[in-house]
GROMACS .gro file of N, CA and C in nm:
model
  453
    1MET      N    1   7.067   4.969   9.735
    1MET     CA    2   6.972   5.068   9.790
    1MET      C    3   7.065   5.205   9.796
    2ASN      N    4   7.174   5.189   9.851
    2ASN     CA    5   7.262   5.314   9.866
    2ASN      C    6   7.290   5.377   9.755
    3ARG      N    7   7.327   5.298   9.648
    3ARG     CA    8   7.353   5.348   9.498
    3ARG      C    9   7.224   5.445   9.471
    4LEU      N   10   7.110   5.390   9.478
    4LEU     CA   11   6.983   5.458   9.442
    4LEU      C   12   6.976   5.594   9.512
    5ILE      N   13   7.011   5.591   9.629
    5ILE     CA   14   6.994   5.717   9.728
    5ILE      C   15   7.096   5.816   9.671
    6ILE      N   16   7.234   5.768   9.657
    6ILE     CA   17   7.325   5.853   9.598
    6ILE      C   18   7.293   5.907   9.472
    7ARG      N   19   7.250   5.831   9.363
    7ARG     CA   20   7.216   5.889   9.237
    7ARG      C   21   7.105   5.984   9.259
    8ASN      N   22   6.991   5.957   9.341
    8ASN     CA   23   6.890   6.050   9.357
    8ASN      C   24   6.932   6.183   9.407
    9LEU      N   25   7.024   6.177   9.506
    9LEU     CA   26   7.083   6.300   9.561
    9LEU      C   27   7.158   6.370   9.451
   10ALA      N   28   7.241   6.309   9.392
   10ALA     CA   29   7.333   6.370   9.263
   10ALA      C   30   7.244   6.433   9.173
   11VAL      N   31   7.130   6.365   9.128
   11VAL     CA   32   7.018   6.427   9.025
   11VAL      C   33   6.959   6.551   9.101
   12ALA      N   34   6.927   6.553   9.216
   12ALA     CA   35   6.863   6.658   9.280
   12ALA      C   36   6.967   6.779   9.295
   13ALA      N   37   7.088   6.759   9.330
   13ALA     CA   38   7.188   6.854   9.318
   13ALA      C   39   7.208   6.931   9.196
   14LEU      N   40   7.218   6.841   9.083
   14LEU     CA   41   7.232   6.905   8.951
   14LEU      C   42   7.109   6.985   8.921
   15VAL      N   43   6.982   6.934   8.953
   15VAL     CA   44   6.864   7.013   8.915
   15VAL      C   45   6.867   7.158   9.008
   16ALA      N   46   6.906   7.133   9.132
   16ALA     CA   47   6.893   7.259   9.212
   16ALA      C   48   7.011   7.359   9.194
   17TYR      N   49   7.130   7.315   9.141
   17TYR     CA   50   7.238   7.389   9.119
   17TYR      C   51   7.210   7.531   9.046
   18PRO      N   52   7.170   7.510   8.924
   18PRO     CA   53   7.140   7.633   8.841
   18PRO      C   54   7.039   7.732   8.917
   19ALA      N   55   6.941   7.684   8.985
   19ALA     CA   56   6.851   7.769   9.045
   19ALA      C   57   6.928   7.847   9.163
   20ILE      N   58   7.014   7.766   9.235
   20ILE     CA   59   7.087   7.851   9.337
   20ILE      C   60   7.192   7.941   9.269
   21ALA      N   61   7.253   7.900   9.172
   21ALA     CA   62   7.351   7.993   9.103
   21ALA      C   63   7.279   8.116   9.049
   22LEU      N   64   7.176   8.099   8.991
   22LEU     CA   65   7.098   8.215   8.932
   22LEU      C   66   7.063   8.310   9.046
   23GLY      N   67   7.018   8.266   9.171
   23GLY     CA   68   6.990   8.362   9.263
   23GLY      C   69   7.114   8.420   9.319
   24ALA      N   70   7.219   8.359   9.311
   24ALA     CA   71   7.347   8.428   9.358
   24ALA      C   72   7.388   8.556   9.275
   25ASP      N   73   7.355   8.534   9.136
   25ASP     CA   74   7.384   8.630   9.029
   25ASP      C   75   7.292   8.757   9.034
   26GLN      N   76   7.179   8.732   9.087
   26GLN     CA   77   7.070   8.838   9.091
   26GLN      C   78   7.103   8.970   9.152
   27ALA      N   79   7.093   9.082   9.092
   27ALA     CA   80   7.114   9.204   9.150
   27ALA      C   81   7.015   9.239   9.265
   28PRO      N   82   7.037   9.274   9.371
   28PRO     CA   83   6.954   9.321   9.479
   28PRO      C   84   6.878   9.456   9.424
   29ASP      N   85   6.763   9.482   9.454
   29ASP     CA   86   6.681   9.583   9.427
   29ASP      C   87   6.743   9.714   9.522
   30VAL      N   88   6.797   9.809   9.461
   30VAL     CA   89   6.854   9.921   9.530
   30VAL      C   90   6.774  10.052   9.527
   31LYS      N   91   6.669  10.047   9.442
   31LYS     CA   92   6.590  10.154   9.422
   31LYS      C   93   6.522  10.211   9.554
   32GLY      N   94   6.516  10.346   9.573
   32GLY     CA   95   6.438  10.408   9.670
   32GLY      C   96   6.529  10.520   9.735
   33LYS      N   97   6.473  10.580   9.835
   33LYS     CA   98   6.552  10.691   9.907
   33LYS      C   99   6.624  10.634  10.026
   34TRP      N  100   6.743  10.682  10.021
   34TRP     CA  101   6.854  10.632  10.125
   34TRP      C  102   6.899  10.764  10.189
   35ILE      N  103   6.885  10.774  10.336
   35ILE     CA  104   6.901  10.906  10.406
   35ILE      C  105   7.020  10.882  10.509
   36GLY      N  106   7.091  10.986  10.508
   36GLY     CA  107   7.196  10.980  10.607
   36GLY      C  108   7.258  11.137  10.635
   37LYS      N  109   7.377  11.132  10.688
   37LYS     CA  110   7.450  11.251  10.710
   37LYS      C  111   7.577  11.239  10.671
   38THR      N  112   7.630  11.352  10.595
   38THR     CA  113   7.771  11.330  10.545
   38THR      C  114   7.873  11.360  10.661
   39HIS      N  115   7.993  11.308  10.638
   39HIS     CA  116   8.106  11.340  10.732
   39HIS      C  117   8.222  11.371  10.641
   40THR      N  118   8.236  11.501  10.614
   40THR     CA  119   8.312  11.554  10.498
   40THR      C  120   8.429  11.627  10.547
   41ILE      N  121   8.548  11.605  10.469
   41ILE     CA  122   8.668  11.693  10.486
   41ILE      C  123   8.691  11.747  10.346
   42ILE      N  124   8.718  11.880  10.359
   42ILE     CA  125   8.727  11.957  10.223
   42ILE      C  126   8.828  12.073  10.220
   43VAL      N  127   8.895  12.068  10.111
   43VAL     CA  128   8.992  12.176  10.077
   43VAL      C  129   8.937  12.255   9.956
   44GLY      N  130   8.930  12.391   9.979
   44GLY     CA  131   8.867  12.471   9.874
   44GLY      C  132   8.712  12.496   9.902
   45LYS      N  133   8.638  12.529   9.798
   45LYS     CA  134   8.497  12.559   9.808
   45LYS      C  135   8.438  12.527   9.675
   46GLY      N  136   8.301  12.530   9.679
   46GLY     CA  137   8.231  12.501   9.548
   46GLY      C  138   8.148  12.389   9.566
   47GLY      N  139   8.074  12.358   9.443
   47GLY     CA  140   7.982  12.236   9.446
   47GLY      C  141   7.896  12.230   9.550
   48HIS      N  142   7.886  12.125   9.643
   48HIS     CA  143   7.796  12.123   9.749
   48HIS      C  144   7.829  12.206   9.860
   49TRP      N  145   7.948  12.262   9.850
   49TRP     CA  146   8.005  12.343   9.967
   49TRP      C  147   8.034  12.472   9.926
   50PRO      N  148   7.945  12.559   9.888
   50PRO     CA  149   7.982  12.692   9.844
   50PRO      C  150   8.045  12.782   9.949
   51LYS      N  151   8.004  12.762  10.063
   51LYS     CA  152   8.058  12.840  10.193
   51LYS      C  153   8.183  12.786  10.248
   52ALA      N  154   8.235  12.659  10.197
   52ALA     CA  155   8.345  12.600  10.270
   52ALA      C  156   8.459  12.677  10.234
   53ARG      N  157   8.569  12.691  10.311
   53ARG     CA  158   8.691  12.762  10.299
   53ARG      C  159   8.813  12.676  10.357
   54GLY      N  160   8.797  12.546  10.338
   54GLY     CA  161   8.910  12.472  10.387
   54GLY      C  162   9.038  12.490  10.304
   55THR      N  163   9.153  12.468  10.382
   55THR     CA  164   9.284  12.473  10.319
   55THR      C  165   9.367  12.352  10.350
   56TRP      N  166   9.475  12.326  10.269
   56TRP     CA  167   9.555  12.189  10.313
   56TRP      C  168   9.605  12.203  10.452
   57ASP      N  169   9.623  12.310  10.511
   57ASP     CA  170   9.680  12.325  10.639
   57ASP      C  171   9.563  12.304  10.753
   58LYS      N  172   9.442  12.360  10.693
   58LYS     CA  173   9.335  12.363  10.792
   58LYS      C  174   9.209  12.313  10.727
   59PRO      N  175   9.178  12.195  10.686
   59PRO     CA  176   9.069  12.158  10.597
   59PRO      C  177   8.931  12.181  10.676
   60ALA      N  178   8.829  12.206  10.600
   60ALA     CA  179   8.696  12.215  10.664
   60ALA      C  180   8.637  12.078  10.697
   61LEU      N  181   8.590  12.083  10.804
   61LEU     CA  182   8.521  11.949  10.866
   61LEU      C  183   8.373  11.974  10.868
   62LEU      N  184   8.297  11.917  10.780
   62LEU     CA  185   8.157  11.960  10.765
   62LEU      C  186   8.048  11.841  10.759
   63GLU      N  187   7.937  11.873  10.791
   63GLU     CA  188   7.836  11.771  10.776
   63GLU      C  189   7.707  11.822  10.721
   64LYS      N  190   7.634  11.750  10.643
   64LYS     CA  191   7.506  11.796  10.583
   64LYS      C  192   7.414  11.669  10.569
   65ASP      N  193   7.288  11.703  10.565
   65ASP     CA  194   7.199  11.588  10.551
   65ASP      C  195   7.207  11.534  10.400
   66LEU      N  196   7.201  11.411  10.390
   66LEU     CA  197   7.218  11.356  10.244
   66LEU      C  198   7.106  11.254  10.221
   67VAL      N  199   7.052  11.273  10.083
   67VAL     CA  200   6.948  11.195  10.032
   67VAL      C  201   7.006  11.138   9.903
   68ILE      N  202   7.021  11.015   9.902
   68ILE     CA  203   7.040  10.942   9.775
   68ILE      C  204   6.910  10.886   9.718
   69ASP      N  205   6.866  10.931   9.618
   69ASP     CA  206   6.738  10.881   9.559
   69ASP      C  207   6.766  10.805   9.435
   70ILE      N  208   6.770  10.668   9.446
   70ILE     CA  209   6.794  10.581   9.333
   70ILE      C  210   6.649  10.568   9.261
   71THR      N  211   6.645  10.630   9.140
   71THR     CA  212   6.509  10.616   9.075
   71THR      C  213   6.489  10.532   8.978
   72GLY      N  214   6.605  10.467   8.948
   72GLY     CA  215   6.595  10.359   8.813
   72GLY      C  216   6.688  10.255   8.831
   73GLN      N  217   6.663  10.133   8.795
   73GLN     CA  218   6.766  10.012   8.801
   73GLN      C  219   6.725   9.930   8.683
   74ASP      N  220   6.833   9.870   8.615
   74ASP     CA  221   6.833   9.769   8.513
   74ASP      C  222   6.930   9.673   8.553
   75GLY      N  223   6.908   9.562   8.613
   75GLY     CA  224   6.999   9.456   8.659
   75GLY      C  225   7.095   9.532   8.758
   76ARG      N  226   7.223   9.519   8.727
   76ARG     CA  227   7.328   9.580   8.813
   76ARG      C  228   7.343   9.730   8.798
   77ARG      N  229   7.289   9.801   8.708
   77ARG     CA  230   7.305   9.936   8.671
   77ARG      C  231   7.201  10.010   8.736
   78PHE      N  232   7.223  10.137   8.795
   78PHE     CA  233   7.118  10.213   8.857
   78PHE      C  234   7.160  10.365   8.835
   79TRP      N  235   7.065  10.456   8.859
   79TRP     CA  236   7.089  10.603   8.851
   79TRP      C  237   6.989  10.676   8.932
   80GLY      N  238   7.016  10.794   8.952
   80GLY     CA  239   6.927  10.892   9.047
   80GLY      C  240   6.985  11.005   9.070
   81VAL      N  241   6.954  11.081   9.176
   81VAL     CA  242   7.001  11.221   9.220
   81VAL      C  243   7.027  11.215   9.361
   82THR      N  244   7.143  11.289   9.395
   82THR     CA  245   7.175  11.309   9.532
   82THR      C  246   7.129  11.444   9.579
   83THR      N  247   7.100  11.464   9.701
   83THR     CA  248   7.065  11.611   9.747
   83THR      C  249   7.138  11.612   9.880
   84LEU      N  250   7.213  11.718   9.895
   84LEU     CA  251   7.284  11.778  10.011
   84LEU      C  252   7.223  11.895  10.066
   85SER      N  253   7.173  11.892  10.196
   85SER     CA  254   7.115  12.021  10.240
   85SER      C  255   7.173  12.042  10.383
   86GLY      N  256   7.181  12.156  10.416
   86GLY     CA  257   7.223  12.216  10.563
   86GLY      C  258   7.292  12.345  10.558
   87ALA      N  259   7.297  12.417  10.676
   87ALA     CA  260   7.365  12.537  10.673
   87ALA      C  261   7.306  12.648  10.568
   88GLY      N  262   7.181  12.626  10.545
   88GLY     CA  263   7.119  12.726  10.436
   88GLY      C  264   7.139  12.702  10.298
   89GLU      N  265   7.197  12.582  10.270
   89GLU     CA  266   7.237  12.543  10.123
   89GLU      C  267   7.175  12.418  10.091
   90LYS      N  268   7.129  12.403   9.968
   90LYS     CA  269   7.081  12.272   9.921
   90LYS      C  270   7.124  12.259   9.780
   91THR      N  271   7.177  12.139   9.739
   91THR     CA  272   7.228  12.116   9.599
   91THR      C  273   7.158  11.973   9.572
   92ASP      N  274   7.150  11.960   9.439
   92ASP     CA  275   7.111  11.822   9.383
   92ASP      C  276   7.211  11.791   9.275
   93GLU      N  277   7.241  11.659   9.265
   93GLU     CA  278   7.330  11.626   9.147
   93GLU      C  279   7.288  11.489   9.094
   94PRO      N  280   7.284  11.471   8.964
   94PRO     CA  281   7.255  11.330   8.918
   94PRO      C  282   7.387  11.233   8.918
   95PHE      N  283   7.345  11.106   8.921
   95PHE     CA  284   7.470  11.015   8.925
   95PHE      C  285   7.424  10.880   8.852
   96ILE      N  286   7.520  10.804   8.811
   96ILE     CA  287   7.501  10.665   8.744
   96ILE      C  288   7.577  10.570   8.826
   97GLY      N  289   7.537  10.453   8.837
   97GLY     CA  290   7.623  10.354   8.909
   97GLY      C  291   7.606  10.208   8.860
   98GLU      N  292   7.694  10.113   8.935
   98GLU     CA  293   7.670   9.979   8.910
   98GLU      C  294   7.705   9.892   9.016
   99LEU      N  295   7.635   9.792   9.050
   99LEU     CA  296   7.663   9.700   9.159
   99LEU      C  297   7.786   9.615   9.109
  100THR      N  298   7.871   9.575   9.188
  100THR     CA  299   7.995   9.504   9.179
  100THR      C  300   8.019   9.389   9.255
  101GLY      N  301   8.113   9.287   9.202
  101GLY     CA  302   8.138   9.174   9.291
  101GLY      C  303   8.062   9.057   9.252
  102LYS      N  304   8.105   8.937   9.282
  102LYS     CA  305   8.037   8.823   9.251
  102LYS      C  306   7.891   8.807   9.319
  103ASP      N  307   7.890   8.875   9.435
  103ASP     CA  308   7.754   8.876   9.508
  103ASP      C  309   7.680   9.007   9.483
  104ASN      N  310   7.713   9.095   9.393
  104ASN     CA  311   7.652   9.223   9.371
  104ASN      C  312   7.629   9.299   9.506
  105ARG      N  313   7.718   9.299   9.590
  105ARG     CA  314   7.693   9.365   9.713
  105ARG      C  315   7.787   9.500   9.709
  106GLY      N  316   7.882   9.515   9.629
  106GLY     CA  317   7.968   9.632   9.638
  106GLY      C  318   7.900   9.723   9.521
  107PHE      N  319   7.949   9.844   9.525
  107PHE     CA  320   7.909   9.942   9.417
  107PHE      C  321   8.002  10.051   9.374
  108VAL      N  322   7.980  10.116   9.276
  108VAL     CA  323   8.068  10.230   9.236
  108VAL      C  324   7.965  10.320   9.161
  109PHE      N  325   7.972  10.447   9.189
  109PHE     CA  326   7.894  10.530   9.112
  109PHE      C  327   7.972  10.665   9.086
  110ALA      N  328   7.923  10.739   8.975
  110ALA     CA  329   7.983  10.860   8.940
  110ALA      C  330   7.884  10.975   8.931
  111ASP      N  331   7.913  11.088   8.976
  111ASP     CA  332   7.827  11.205   8.956
  111ASP      C  333   7.892  11.302   8.864
  112THR      N  334   7.867  11.415   8.864
  112THR     CA  335   7.927  11.501   8.760
  112THR      C  336   8.077  11.550   8.779
  113ASP      N  337   8.116  11.525   8.907
  113ASP     CA  338   8.256  11.551   8.929
  113ASP      C  339   8.327  11.467   9.029
  114GLY      N  340   8.292  11.350   9.069
  114GLY     CA  341   8.343  11.258   9.158
  114GLY      C  342   8.295  11.131   9.153
  115PHE      N  343   8.342  11.048   9.241
  115PHE     CA  344   8.318  10.895   9.243
  115PHE      C  345   8.278  10.845   9.373
  116TRP      N  346   8.196  10.757   9.388
  116TRP     CA  347   8.154  10.687   9.514
  116TRP      C  348   8.196  10.541   9.506
  117ASN      N  349   8.229  10.487   9.612
  117ASN     CA  350   8.269  10.342   9.620
  117ASN      C  351   8.227  10.282   9.757
  118GLY      N  352   8.151  10.175   9.761
  118GLY     CA  353   8.110  10.127   9.890
  118GLY      C  354   8.046   9.975   9.876
  119GLN      N  355   7.956   9.948   9.972
  119GLN     CA  356   7.896   9.826   9.976
  119GLN      C  357   7.759   9.841  10.050
  120LEU      N  358   7.667   9.733  10.001
  120LEU     CA  359   7.545   9.722  10.058
  120LEU      C  360   7.560   9.642  10.181
  121ASP      N  361   7.523   9.700  10.302
  121ASP     CA  362   7.528   9.636  10.421
  121ASP      C  363   7.387   9.588  10.464
  122GLY      N  364   7.348   9.465  10.426
  122GLY     CA  365   7.218   9.422  10.450
  122GLY      C  366   7.138   9.474  10.338
  123ASP      N  367   7.011   9.479  10.358
  123ASP     CA  368   6.913   9.519  10.241
  123ASP      C  369   6.884   9.669  10.254
  124ASP      N  370   6.907   9.732  10.373
  124ASP     CA  371   6.863   9.871  10.369
  124ASP      C  372   6.983   9.951  10.424
  125ALA      N  373   7.087   9.935  10.411
  125ALA     CA  374   7.204  10.024  10.454
  125ALA      C  375   7.323  10.028  10.347
  126LEU      N  376   7.374  10.130  10.303
  126LEU     CA  377   7.478  10.144  10.227
  126LEU      C  378   7.594  10.226  10.303
  127SER      N  379   7.715  10.166  10.293
  127SER     CA  380   7.821  10.254  10.352
  127SER      C  381   7.917  10.262  10.243
  128PHE      N  382   7.984  10.394  10.236
  128PHE     CA  383   8.057  10.422  10.112
  128PHE      C  384   8.151  10.548  10.144
  129CYS      N  385   8.250  10.566  10.057
  129CYS     CA  386   8.315  10.691  10.049
  129CYS      C  387   8.304  10.763   9.920
  130TYR      N  388   8.291  10.902   9.918
  130TYR     CA  389   8.293  10.987   9.811
  130TYR      C  390   8.429  11.048   9.784
  131MET      N  391   8.469  11.064   9.671
  131MET     CA  392   8.596  11.155   9.651
  131MET      C  393   8.587  11.229   9.519
  132HIS      N  394   8.642  11.342   9.516
  132HIS     CA  395   8.677  11.422   9.407
  132HIS      C  396   8.788  11.516   9.427
  133THR      N  397   8.854  11.561   9.332
  133THR     CA  398   8.957  11.643   9.343
  133THR      C  399   8.965  11.739   9.225
  134GLY      N  400   9.000  11.871   9.247
  134GLY     CA  401   9.023  11.971   9.135
  134GLY      C  402   8.891  11.989   9.057
  135GLY      N  403   8.910  11.983   8.925
  135GLY     CA  404   8.800  12.010   8.836
  135GLY      C  405   8.734  12.159   8.844
  136LYS      N  406   8.609  12.162   8.810
  136LYS     CA  407   8.539  12.280   8.782
  136LYS      C  408   8.523  12.348   8.930
  137SER      N  409   8.505  12.262   9.020
  137SER     CA  410   8.485  12.313   9.167
  137SER      C  411   8.621  12.368   9.228
  138LYS      N  412   8.733  12.324   9.186
  138LYS     CA  413   8.848  12.367   9.239
  138LYS      C  414   8.862  12.330   9.389
  139SER      N  415   8.794  12.225   9.430
  139SER     CA  416   8.802  12.170   9.559
  139SER      C  417   8.840  12.022   9.560
  140THR      N  418   8.893  11.975   9.680
  140THR     CA  419   8.911  11.833   9.710
  140THR      C  420   8.829  11.795   9.817
  141VAL      N  421   8.765  11.680   9.800
  141VAL     CA  422   8.667  11.634   9.892
  141VAL      C  423   8.682  11.484   9.918
  142VAL      N  424   8.666  11.441  10.042
  142VAL     CA  425   8.656  11.308  10.088
  142VAL      C  426   8.542  11.297  10.179
  143SER      N  427   8.453  11.212  10.175
  143SER     CA  428   8.324  11.201  10.261
  143SER      C  429   8.295  11.058  10.269
  144CYS      N  430   8.309  11.002  10.386
  144CYS     CA  431   8.249  10.874  10.405
  144CYS      C  432   8.138  10.861  10.510
  145THR      N  433   8.035  10.785  10.473
  145THR     CA  434   7.915  10.775  10.558
  145THR      C  435   7.837  10.644  10.535
  146GLU      N  436   7.723  10.636  10.605
  146GLU     CA  437   7.630  10.523  10.590
  146GLU      C  438   7.493  10.594  10.568
  147VAL      N  439   7.420  10.541  10.477
  147VAL     CA  440   7.288  10.586  10.462
  147VAL      C  441   7.191  10.456  10.482
  148LYS      N  442   7.066  10.492  10.525
  148LYS     CA  443   6.958  10.387  10.543
  148LYS      C  444   6.849  10.414  10.447
  149ARG      N  445   6.799  10.304  10.389
  149ARG     CA  446   6.672  10.315  10.285
  149ARG      C  447   6.559  10.336  10.373
  150THR      N  448   6.469  10.432  10.335
  150THR     CA  449   6.348  10.452  10.392
  150THR      C  450   6.231  10.361  10.324
  151ARG      N  451   6.147  10.309  10.389
  151ARG     CA  452   6.044  10.211  10.342
  151ARG      C  453   5.914  10.270  10.365
   0.00000   0.00000   0.00000
């Protein structure tokens, strides 16, 4: 009798394992609008910060409203537009990205001049840092924040 129970449990485990493994590899749906506020330190000016005048000795410490609108997704890959607004300024910038890690909870994405790196915290919160240096904007920026998805 014990052999029969053990065999049936083993068969059930072998049948269930692929379904469990498949679920672990599925990319979470990240489409939608994610809203928060930037917490930025900047040297230079330009890009999303045309009025900024930070220097290496005295960097600008700034905040703006942030909307990350993920408009499309195919598996782990996604794309959309970020909008920064505040202090009488508003800018939009496209980006592309990909979910990372064995559980697809991390992500990286790139816009026209910088990179984002972070993780999905729960189903409706992203925490990340954005970085860029030099380039056409001639500015150096680091901005870490958390955004929440609107439903």
